[in-house]
Every structure is written in structure tokens, then in C-alpha cells.
PDB file of C-alpha atoms in Angstrom:
ATOM      1  CA  UNK A   1    -108.933-182.721-194.754  1.00 95.00           C
ATOM      2  CA  UNK A   2    -110.164-179.140-194.530  1.00 97.00           C
ATOM      3  CA  UNK A   3    -109.834-177.386-191.167  1.00 98.00           C
ATOM      4  CA  UNK A   4    -111.037-173.973-190.026  1.00 98.00           C
ATOM      5  CA  UNK A   5    -109.572-172.031-187.115  1.00 98.00           C
ATOM      6  CA  UNK A   6    -111.588-169.110-185.777  1.00 98.00           C
ATOM      7  CA  UNK A   7    -111.137-166.801-182.799  1.00 98.00           C
ATOM      8  CA  UNK A   8    -111.779-163.408-181.241  1.00 98.00           C
ATOM      9  CA  UNK A   9    -115.523-163.311-181.799  1.00 98.00           C
ATOM     10  CA  UNK A  10    -116.006-160.729-179.057  1.00 98.00           C
ATOM     11  CA  UNK A  11    -119.768-160.943-178.766  1.00 98.00           C
ATOM     12  CA  UNK A  12    -120.329-160.246-182.469  1.00 98.00           C
ATOM     13  CA  UNK A  13    -122.835-162.996-183.214  1.00 98.00           C
ATOM     14  CA  UNK A  14    -123.792-161.517-186.592  1.00 98.00           C
ATOM     15  CA  UNK A  15    -120.192-161.797-187.827  1.00 98.00           C
ATOM     16  CA  UNK A  16    -119.946-165.327-186.420  1.00 98.00           C
ATOM     17  CA  UNK A  17    -123.121-166.401-188.227  1.00 98.00           C
ATOM     18  CA  UNK A  18    -121.701-165.118-191.518  1.00 98.00           C
ATOM     19  CA  UNK A  19    -118.492-167.086-190.949  1.00 98.00           C
ATOM     20  CA  UNK A  20    -120.407-170.246-190.005  1.00 98.00           C
ATOM     21  CA  UNK A  21    -122.328-169.944-193.295  1.00 98.00           C
ATOM     22  CA  UNK A  22    -119.017-169.586-195.127  1.00 98.00           C
ATOM     23  CA  UNK A  23    -117.643-172.696-193.379  1.00 98.00           C
ATOM     24  CA  UNK A  24    -120.602-174.742-194.652  1.00 98.00           C
ATOM     25  CA  UNK A  25    -120.161-173.418-198.187  1.00 98.00           C
ATOM     26  CA  UNK A  26    -116.468-174.332-198.092  1.00 98.00           C
ATOM     27  CA  UNK A  27    -117.245-177.858-196.805  1.00 97.00           C
ATOM     28  CA  UNK A  28    -115.006-177.592-193.741  1.00 98.00           C
ATOM     29  CA  UNK A  29    -114.422-180.937-191.995  1.00 97.00           C
ATOM     30  CA  UNK A  30    -113.383-179.680-188.548  1.00 98.00           C
ATOM     31  CA  UNK A  31    -113.551-176.354-186.732  1.00 98.00           C
ATOM     32  CA  UNK A  32    -111.385-175.141-183.858  1.00 98.00           C
ATOM     33  CA  UNK A  33    -112.119-172.022-181.776  1.00 98.00           C
ATOM     34  CA  UNK A  34    -109.181-170.220-180.162  1.00 98.00           C
ATOM     35  CA  UNK A  35    -110.857-168.032-177.573  1.00 98.00           C
ATOM     36  CA  UNK A  36    -112.300-164.585-176.828  1.00 98.00           C
ATOM     37  CA  UNK A  37    -115.922-165.532-177.308  1.00 98.00           C
ATOM     38  CA  UNK A  38    -118.125-163.011-175.474  1.00 97.00           C
ATOM     39  CA  UNK A  39    -116.430-159.900-174.139  1.00 97.00           C
ATOM     40  CA  UNK A  40    -116.672-156.543-175.984  1.00 96.00           C
ATOM     41  CA  UNK A  41    -119.692-157.007-178.218  1.00 96.00           C
ATOM     42  CA  UNK A  42    -123.482-156.621-178.156  1.00 98.00           C
ATOM     43  CA  UNK A  43    -124.463-160.321-178.069  1.00 98.00           C
ATOM     44  CA  UNK A  44    -122.255-162.296-175.662  1.00 98.00           C
ATOM     45  CA  UNK A  45    -124.897-164.910-174.867  1.00 98.00           C
ATOM     46  CA  UNK A  46    -125.830-165.653-178.478  1.00 98.00           C
ATOM     47  CA  UNK A  47    -122.172-165.720-179.502  1.00 98.00           C
ATOM     48  CA  UNK A  48    -121.450-168.326-176.841  1.00 98.00           C
ATOM     49  CA  UNK A  49    -124.447-170.411-177.907  1.00 98.00           C
ATOM     50  CA  UNK A  50    -123.326-170.331-181.553  1.00 98.00           C
ATOM     51  CA  UNK A  51    -119.830-171.464-180.569  1.00 98.00           C
ATOM     52  CA  UNK A  52    -121.280-174.307-178.513  1.00 98.00           C
ATOM     53  CA  UNK A  53    -123.483-175.348-181.458  1.00 98.00           C
ATOM     54  CA  UNK A  54    -120.342-176.066-183.482  1.00 98.00           C
ATOM     55  CA  UNK A  55    -119.586-179.059-181.209  1.00 97.00           C
ATOM     56  CA  UNK A  56    -115.873-178.528-181.652  1.00 98.00           C
ATOM     57  CA  UNK A  57    -112.734-177.980-179.598  1.00 98.00           C
ATOM     58  CA  UNK A  58    -112.732-174.554-177.932  1.00 98.00           C
ATOM     59  CA  UNK A  59    -109.984-172.952-175.861  1.00 98.00           C
ATOM     60  CA  UNK A  60    -109.861-169.944-173.552  1.00 98.00           C
ATOM     61  CA  UNK A  61    -108.694-166.459-174.462  1.00 98.00           C
ATOM     62  CA  UNK A  62    -107.711-163.556-172.251  1.00 98.00           C
ATOM     63  CA  UNK A  63    -111.144-161.947-172.681  1.00 98.00           C
ATOM     64  CA  UNK A  64    -112.823-165.158-171.505  1.00 98.00           C
ATOM     65  CA  UNK A  65    -110.599-165.047-168.441  1.00 98.00           C
ATOM     66  CA  UNK A  66    -111.637-161.427-167.879  1.00 98.00           C
ATOM     67  CA  UNK A  67    -115.323-162.342-168.023  1.00 98.00           C
ATOM     68  CA  UNK A  68    -114.739-164.982-165.354  1.00 98.00           C
ATOM     69  CA  UNK A  69    -112.618-163.005-162.867  1.00 97.00           C
ATOM     70  CA  UNK A  70    -112.470-159.360-164.001  1.00 97.00           C
ATOM     71  CA  UNK A  71    -109.844-157.095-165.568  1.00 98.00           C
ATOM     72  CA  UNK A  72    -106.822-156.589-163.323  1.00 97.00           C
ATOM     73  CA  UNK A  73    -104.435-153.647-163.081  1.00 96.00           C
ATOM     74  CA  UNK A  74    -101.447-153.976-165.380  1.00 94.00           C
ATOM     75  CA  UNK A  75    -103.319-156.055-167.945  1.00 96.00           C
ATOM     76  CA  UNK A  76    -104.569-153.056-169.941  1.00 96.00           C
ATOM     77  CA  UNK A  77    -103.481-149.399-170.224  1.00 96.00           C
ATOM     78  CA  UNK A  78    -104.323-147.487-167.044  1.00 96.00           C
ATOM     79  CA  UNK A  79    -106.499-144.985-168.900  1.00 97.00           C
ATOM     80  CA  UNK A  80    -108.637-147.819-170.306  1.00 96.00           C
ATOM     81  CA  UNK A  81    -109.018-149.832-167.101  1.00 98.00           C
ATOM     82  CA  UNK A  82    -112.211-148.263-165.761  1.00 98.00           C
ATOM     83  CA  UNK A  83    -114.099-148.530-169.058  1.00 97.00           C
ATOM     84  CA  UNK A  84    -112.927-152.077-169.726  1.00 98.00           C
ATOM     85  CA  UNK A  85    -114.111-153.098-166.268  1.00 98.00           C
ATOM     86  CA  UNK A  86    -117.523-151.590-167.059  1.00 98.00           C
ATOM     87  CA  UNK A  87    -117.596-153.556-170.315  1.00 98.00           C
ATOM     88  CA  UNK A  88    -116.705-156.711-168.450  1.00 98.00           C
ATOM     89  CA  UNK A  89    -119.469-156.153-165.898  1.00 98.00           C
ATOM     90  CA  UNK A  90    -121.999-155.614-168.683  1.00 98.00           C
ATOM     91  CA  UNK A  91    -120.886-158.813-170.437  1.00 98.00           C
ATOM     92  CA  UNK A  92    -121.003-160.778-167.194  1.00 98.00           C
ATOM     93  CA  UNK A  93    -124.561-159.574-166.570  1.00 98.00           C
ATOM     94  CA  UNK A  94    -125.711-161.054-169.895  1.00 98.00           C
ATOM     95  CA  UNK A  95    -124.541-164.577-169.000  1.00 98.00           C
ATOM     96  CA  UNK A  96    -125.744-167.154-166.498  1.00 98.00           C
ATOM     97  CA  UNK A  97    -123.838-169.348-164.064  1.00 98.00           C
ATOM     98  CA  UNK A  98    -123.541-172.222-166.546  1.00 98.00           C
ATOM     99  CA  UNK A  99    -122.038-169.873-169.125  1.00 98.00           C
ATOM    100  CA  UNK A 100    -119.447-168.611-166.651  1.00 98.00           C
ATOM    101  CA  UNK A 101    -118.568-172.178-165.618  1.00 98.00           C
ATOM    102  CA  UNK A 102    -118.136-173.072-169.292  1.00 98.00           C
ATOM    103  CA  UNK A 103    -115.711-170.191-169.860  1.00 98.00           C
ATOM    104  CA  UNK A 104    -113.828-170.867-166.636  1.00 98.00           C
ATOM    105  CA  UNK A 105    -113.209-174.522-167.488  1.00 98.00           C
ATOM    106  CA  UNK A 106    -112.041-174.079-171.068  1.00 98.00           C
ATOM    107  CA  UNK A 107    -108.569-175.517-171.780  1.00 98.00           C
ATOM    108  CA  UNK A 108    -105.791-173.203-172.945  1.00 98.00           C
ATOM    109  CA  UNK A 109    -104.309-175.081-175.900  1.00 98.00           C
ATOM    110  CA  UNK A 110    -105.057-177.624-178.598  1.00 98.00           C
ATOM    111  CA  UNK A 111    -102.571-180.315-179.585  1.00 97.00           C
ATOM    112  CA  UNK A 112    -103.709-182.616-182.336  1.00 97.00           C
ATOM    113  CA  UNK A 113    -102.263-184.731-185.149  1.00 96.00           C
ATOM    114  CA  UNK A 114    -103.952-184.909-188.544  1.00 94.00           C
ATOM    115  CA  UNK A 115    -102.517-186.874-191.464  1.00 91.00           C
ATOM    116  CA  UNK A 116     -99.276-187.298-189.487  1.00 92.00           C
ATOM    117  CA  UNK A 117     -98.925-183.530-189.122  1.00 95.00           C
ATOM    118  CA  UNK A 118     -98.743-182.083-185.613  1.00 96.00           C
ATOM    119  CA  UNK A 119    -100.810-178.967-184.899  1.00 97.00           C
ATOM    120  CA  UNK A 120    -100.415-176.684-181.882  1.00 98.00           C
ATOM    121  CA  UNK A 121    -103.055-173.988-181.346  1.00 98.00           C
ATOM    122  CA  UNK A 122    -103.400-171.458-178.521  1.00 98.00           C
ATOM    123  CA  UNK A 123    -104.824-167.995-177.939  1.00 98.00           C
ATOM    124  CA  UNK A 124    -101.807-165.706-177.439  1.00 98.00           C
ATOM    125  CA  UNK A 125     -98.760-167.897-176.707  1.00 98.00           C
ATOM    126  CA  UNK A 126     -98.483-171.437-175.330  1.00 98.00           C
ATOM    127  CA  UNK A 127     -97.610-170.007-171.921  1.00 97.00           C
ATOM    128  CA  UNK A 128     -99.799-166.905-171.702  1.00 98.00           C
ATOM    129  CA  UNK A 129    -103.302-165.721-172.540  1.00 98.00           C
ATOM    130  CA  UNK A 130    -102.083-162.109-172.603  1.00 98.00           C
ATOM    131  CA  UNK A 131     -98.655-161.850-174.250  1.00 97.00           C
ATOM    132  CA  UNK A 132     -98.579-160.061-177.612  1.00 98.00           C
ATOM    133  CA  UNK A 133     -96.534-161.448-180.527  1.00 98.00           C
ATOM    134  CA  UNK A 134     -96.857-159.118-183.509  1.00 97.00           C
ATOM    135  CA  UNK A 135     -96.722-160.081-187.224  1.00 96.00           C
ATOM    136  CA  UNK A 136     -93.445-158.215-187.815  1.00 95.00           C
ATOM    137  CA  UNK A 137     -91.561-159.852-184.922  1.00 97.00           C
ATOM    138  CA  UNK A 138     -88.246-161.364-186.014  1.00 97.00           C
ATOM    139  CA  UNK A 139     -87.909-165.091-186.627  1.00 97.00           C
ATOM    140  CA  UNK A 140     -86.090-165.651-183.343  1.00 97.00           C
ATOM    141  CA  UNK A 141     -88.924-164.073-181.346  1.00 97.00           C
ATOM    142  CA  UNK A 142     -91.569-166.068-183.215  1.00 98.00           C
ATOM    143  CA  UNK A 143     -89.645-169.273-182.562  1.00 97.00           C
ATOM    144  CA  UNK A 144     -89.077-168.486-178.874  1.00 97.00           C
ATOM    145  CA  UNK A 145     -92.596-167.275-178.065  1.00 98.00           C
ATOM    146  CA  UNK A 146     -94.789-169.426-180.333  1.00 98.00           C
ATOM    147  CA  UNK A 147     -92.848-172.485-181.523  1.00 98.00           C
ATOM    148  CA  UNK A 148     -91.484-173.957-178.301  1.00 94.00           C
ATOM    149  CA  UNK A 149     -93.431-177.215-178.642  1.00 95.00           C
ATOM    150  CA  UNK A 150     -92.713-179.543-181.541  1.00 95.00           C
ATOM    151  CA  UNK A 151     -95.302-179.171-184.321  1.00 97.00           C
ATOM    152  CA  UNK A 152     -95.663-178.614-188.058  1.00 96.00           C
ATOM    153  CA  UNK A 153     -98.326-175.924-187.801  1.00 97.00           C
ATOM    154  CA  UNK A 154     -98.837-173.247-185.127  1.00 98.00           C
ATOM    155  CA  UNK A 155    -101.983-171.114-184.913  1.00 98.00           C
ATOM    156  CA  UNK A 156    -103.053-168.319-182.588  1.00 98.00           C
ATOM    157  CA  UNK A 157    -105.416-165.340-182.267  1.00 98.00           C
ATOM    158  CA  UNK A 158    -105.310-162.461-179.744  1.00 98.00           C
ATOM    159  CA  UNK A 159    -103.691-159.717-181.882  1.00 98.00           C
ATOM    160  CA  UNK A 160    -106.641-159.362-184.317  1.00 98.00           C
ATOM    161  CA  UNK A 161    -104.159-159.038-187.192  1.00 98.00           C
ATOM    162  CA  UNK A 162    -103.971-162.040-189.552  1.00 98.00           C
ATOM    163  CA  UNK A 163    -100.751-163.234-191.136  1.00 98.00           C
ATOM    164  CA  UNK A 164     -99.001-166.405-192.333  1.00 98.00           C
ATOM    165  CA  UNK A 165     -95.266-167.042-192.032  1.00 96.00           C
ATOM    166  CA  UNK A 166     -93.052-170.033-192.700  1.00 95.00           C
ATOM    167  CA  UNK A 167     -89.983-170.529-190.514  1.00 96.00           C
ATOM    168  CA  UNK A 168     -87.697-173.526-191.003  1.00 94.00           C
ATOM    169  CA  UNK A 169     -90.381-175.272-193.031  1.00 92.00           C
ATOM    170  CA  UNK A 170     -93.069-174.819-190.371  1.00 95.00           C
ATOM    171  CA  UNK A 171     -96.157-172.623-190.678  1.00 96.00           C
ATOM    172  CA  UNK A 172     -97.206-169.950-188.178  1.00 98.00           C
ATOM    173  CA  UNK A 173    -100.693-168.521-188.667  1.00 98.00           C
ATOM    174  CA  UNK A 174    -102.585-165.763-186.936  1.00 98.00           C
ATOM    175  CA  UNK A 175    -106.303-165.999-187.586  1.00 98.00           C
ATOM    176  CA  UNK A 176    -107.209-162.342-187.218  1.00 98.00           C
ATOM    177  CA  UNK A 177    -110.586-161.708-185.596  1.00 98.00           C
ATOM    178  CA  UNK A 178    -114.155-162.700-186.362  1.00 98.00           C
ATOM    179  CA  UNK A 179    -115.806-159.827-184.545  1.00 98.00           C
ATOM    180  CA  UNK A 180    -113.237-157.065-183.968  1.00 97.00           C
ATOM    181  CA  UNK A 181    -110.507-156.917-186.651  1.00 97.00           C
ATOM    182  CA  UNK A 182    -107.584-154.531-186.151  1.00 97.00           C
ATOM    183  CA  UNK A 183    -105.861-154.743-189.565  1.00 97.00           C
ATOM    184  CA  UNK A 184    -107.760-152.076-191.463  1.00 97.00           C
ATOM    185  CA  UNK A 185    -110.436-154.363-192.905  1.00 97.00           C
ATOM    186  CA  UNK A 186    -113.961-154.439-191.529  1.00 96.00           C
ATOM    187  CA  UNK A 187    -114.492-158.020-192.717  1.00 98.00           C
ATOM    188  CA  UNK A 188    -114.446-160.983-190.347  1.00 98.00           C
ATOM    189  CA  UNK A 189    -111.241-163.011-190.548  1.00 98.00           C
ATOM    190  CA  UNK A 190    -110.376-166.676-190.003  1.00 98.00           C
ATOM    191  CA  UNK A 191    -107.900-169.272-191.266  1.00 98.00           C
ATOM    192  CA  UNK A 192    -108.594-172.195-193.567  1.00 98.00           C
ATOM    193  CA  UNK A 193    -106.078-175.065-193.557  1.00 97.00           C
ATOM    194  CA  UNK A 194    -106.120-177.831-196.171  1.00 97.00           C
ATOM    195  CA  UNK A 195    -104.069-180.942-195.406  1.00 94.00           C
ATOM    196  CA  UNK A 196    -103.418-183.603-198.026  1.00 91.00           C
ATOM    197  CA  UNK A 197    -100.610-186.178-198.148  1.00 86.00           C
ATOM    198  CA  UNK A 198     -98.656-184.333-195.418  1.00 82.00           C
ATOM    199  CA  UNK A 199     -98.938-181.122-197.427  1.00 89.00           C
ATOM    200  CA  UNK A 200    -100.292-177.967-195.737  1.00 92.00           C
ATOM    201  CA  UNK A 201    -102.003-175.112-197.504  1.00 95.00           C
ATOM    202  CA  UNK A 202    -102.984-172.300-195.142  1.00 96.00           C
ATOM    203  CA  UNK A 203    -104.982-169.231-196.114  1.00 98.00           C
ATOM    204  CA  UNK A 204    -106.677-166.234-194.531  1.00 98.00           C
ATOM    205  CA  UNK A 205    -110.368-165.908-195.387  1.00 98.00           C
ATOM    206  CA  UNK A 206    -112.270-162.616-195.151  1.00 98.00           C
ATOM    207  CA  UNK A 207    -116.053-162.636-194.855  1.00 98.00           C
ATOM    208  CA  UNK A 208    -118.503-159.758-195.256  1.00 98.00           C
ATOM    209  CA  UNK A 209    -121.286-159.357-192.715  1.00 98.00           C
ATOM    210  CA  UNK A 210    -123.977-156.790-191.982  1.00 98.00           C
ATOM    211  CA  UNK A 211    -122.151-154.233-189.841  1.00 97.00           C
ATOM    212  CA  UNK A 212    -125.175-151.929-189.762  1.00 97.00           C
ATOM    213  CA  UNK A 213    -127.183-154.733-188.145  1.00 97.00           C
ATOM    214  CA  UNK A 214    -124.577-155.121-185.415  1.00 97.00           C
ATOM    215  CA  UNK A 215    -124.434-151.376-184.823  1.00 97.00           C
ATOM    216  CA  UNK A 216    -128.225-151.283-184.510  1.00 97.00           C
ATOM    217  CA  UNK A 217    -128.113-154.050-181.899  1.00 97.00           C
ATOM    218  CA  UNK A 218    -125.405-152.199-180.010  1.00 97.00           C
ATOM    219  CA  UNK A 219    -127.218-148.865-180.066  1.00 97.00           C
ATOM    220  CA  UNK A 220    -130.429-150.431-178.760  1.00 97.00           C
ATOM    221  CA  UNK A 221    -128.545-151.855-175.770  1.00 96.00           C
ATOM    222  CA  UNK A 222    -127.072-150.156-172.702  1.00 97.00           C
ATOM    223  CA  UNK A 223    -123.526-151.260-173.555  1.00 98.00           C
ATOM    224  CA  UNK A 224    -121.065-148.815-171.914  1.00 96.00           C
ATOM    225  CA  UNK A 225    -118.487-148.252-174.723  1.00 96.00           C
ATOM    226  CA  UNK A 226    -120.478-147.914-177.946  1.00 97.00           C
ATOM    227  CA  UNK A 227    -118.333-145.353-179.768  1.00 96.00           C
ATOM    228  CA  UNK A 228    -115.216-147.521-179.540  1.00 96.00           C
ATOM    229  CA  UNK A 229    -116.926-150.589-181.001  1.00 97.00           C
ATOM    230  CA  UNK A 230    -118.628-148.702-183.834  1.00 97.00           C
ATOM    231  CA  UNK A 231    -115.294-147.170-184.834  1.00 96.00           C
ATOM    232  CA  UNK A 232    -113.537-150.550-184.934  1.00 97.00           C
ATOM    233  CA  UNK A 233    -116.322-152.254-186.883  1.00 97.00           C
ATOM    234  CA  UNK A 234    -116.396-149.494-189.495  1.00 95.00           C
ATOM    235  CA  UNK A 235    -112.647-148.913-189.851  1.00 95.00           C
ATOM    236  CA  UNK A 236    -111.059-152.197-188.824  1.00 96.00           C
ATOM    237  CA  UNK A 237    -108.843-150.402-186.315  1.00 93.00           C
ATOM    238  CA  UNK A 238    -109.096-149.452-182.627  1.00 90.00           C
TER     239      UNK A 238
END
């Protein structure tokens, strides 16, 4: 069984299309989407429609929550709050009521069993859409924050920095980001998981996409924070 876990699309439909093409080429059996679909990119509506076309399990991320109810004080650095609220308002204006209802009613975690292996997937942590658990956190922190529920495989997004770790024989995977990577690579990132005879092989997949096309779409729009997005897409860092 070949599974793909993707997240943090952030309105970058061009990157998502490239990843969806890669999923077909790799003959993926099931796809799971771990949140942050629309906010902070030039094509929130088309990104949402592409996710829905996958007909798969989708959960909510913090950015989806922001689209629904706004960015609150204390959730982002004070100096970024005004601009991030403008970005949220722009994203909200590109969606209709059905889209907002869809985002609002997304669940916050996936629990599934495949080939007798238990999988727990969430956006940031099982208990929060916002908490940050970094790749270099010590084993005790990873266990406390991410591995509280019994499972063989744990997957999450949110930090836009992919990694794979094994702790006490269990795998912890961060998917990175489809549309807004923060790890120094401009390529889209997702995780591929192969399961056979209770054996897990997890990998991080990087996919090229046409960044110039995305920049052109952004520049032709009235998006309020263009320079930030262009810098991240080109350099893979905020």
C-alpha cells in the first residue's frame, strides 16, 4: 500500500498540480491532506477545488482556521499582525460561503489503521493547530507533544520543514510544505509512505514546479504581501 501525505498548500495551486501529477506517476493508493489549504497564496479558490478533487481525507490547519475567523492577537508576531490580517481578508474575499463552511467543518486529526499499522496524522500537534514542534526538538519533547496517542506512524505539517525520525521503533514524519517551503529548497515537499507486511518505509519527496508562473499570477493580482511570497518561493525561506 502506497500512501501520500501532503499539507501546507497555501494557495499555491501550481505547486499542488505538480505534486498531484507526481502522485499519479508514483501510483499512490491513498492521499491524505493535513491542512493549510488556501491562505497566503495567489489561488486560494483553485487550490481548494484541487484538494476537493482528490476525494480524500482532509483535516484543518491553523491557516484554515484563520480564513474562517481571522488572525487573533498573540497568534503571530505583533509586527506581522496587520499584514497577516490583510492577507486573510484578501483570501476570504476569493472564496464563497460554501468554501468557508467546508474549511470550518474540517476535522482536526486522522486516525486510521492500514495493514495492522496505526497511523495518527494532524496539522501541528494532536491538541493544537498552532503549536510549533521543530525538527531538532529532543526525543522527550517529540514524544510528549506528538506521540501521546498510541500509533506506529505519526505525521504532521505546520512547520514547513520536512524531516523523518524514529523514536522507540515508531516513525515521526513532517511533510514540509507544498506551496511555501521554509527549509532552503524552493521545491514542493510531501511524504510518501509504503506499507508492506507491517513494514513502513517513509520518504520525503521534492517536486519541481514553475515558480515563475506562480509569481506572474501573484503580480497580476492585488494580493497585499507580494514581496514576502516571492522571496519564500525563490529562496525556500521566510
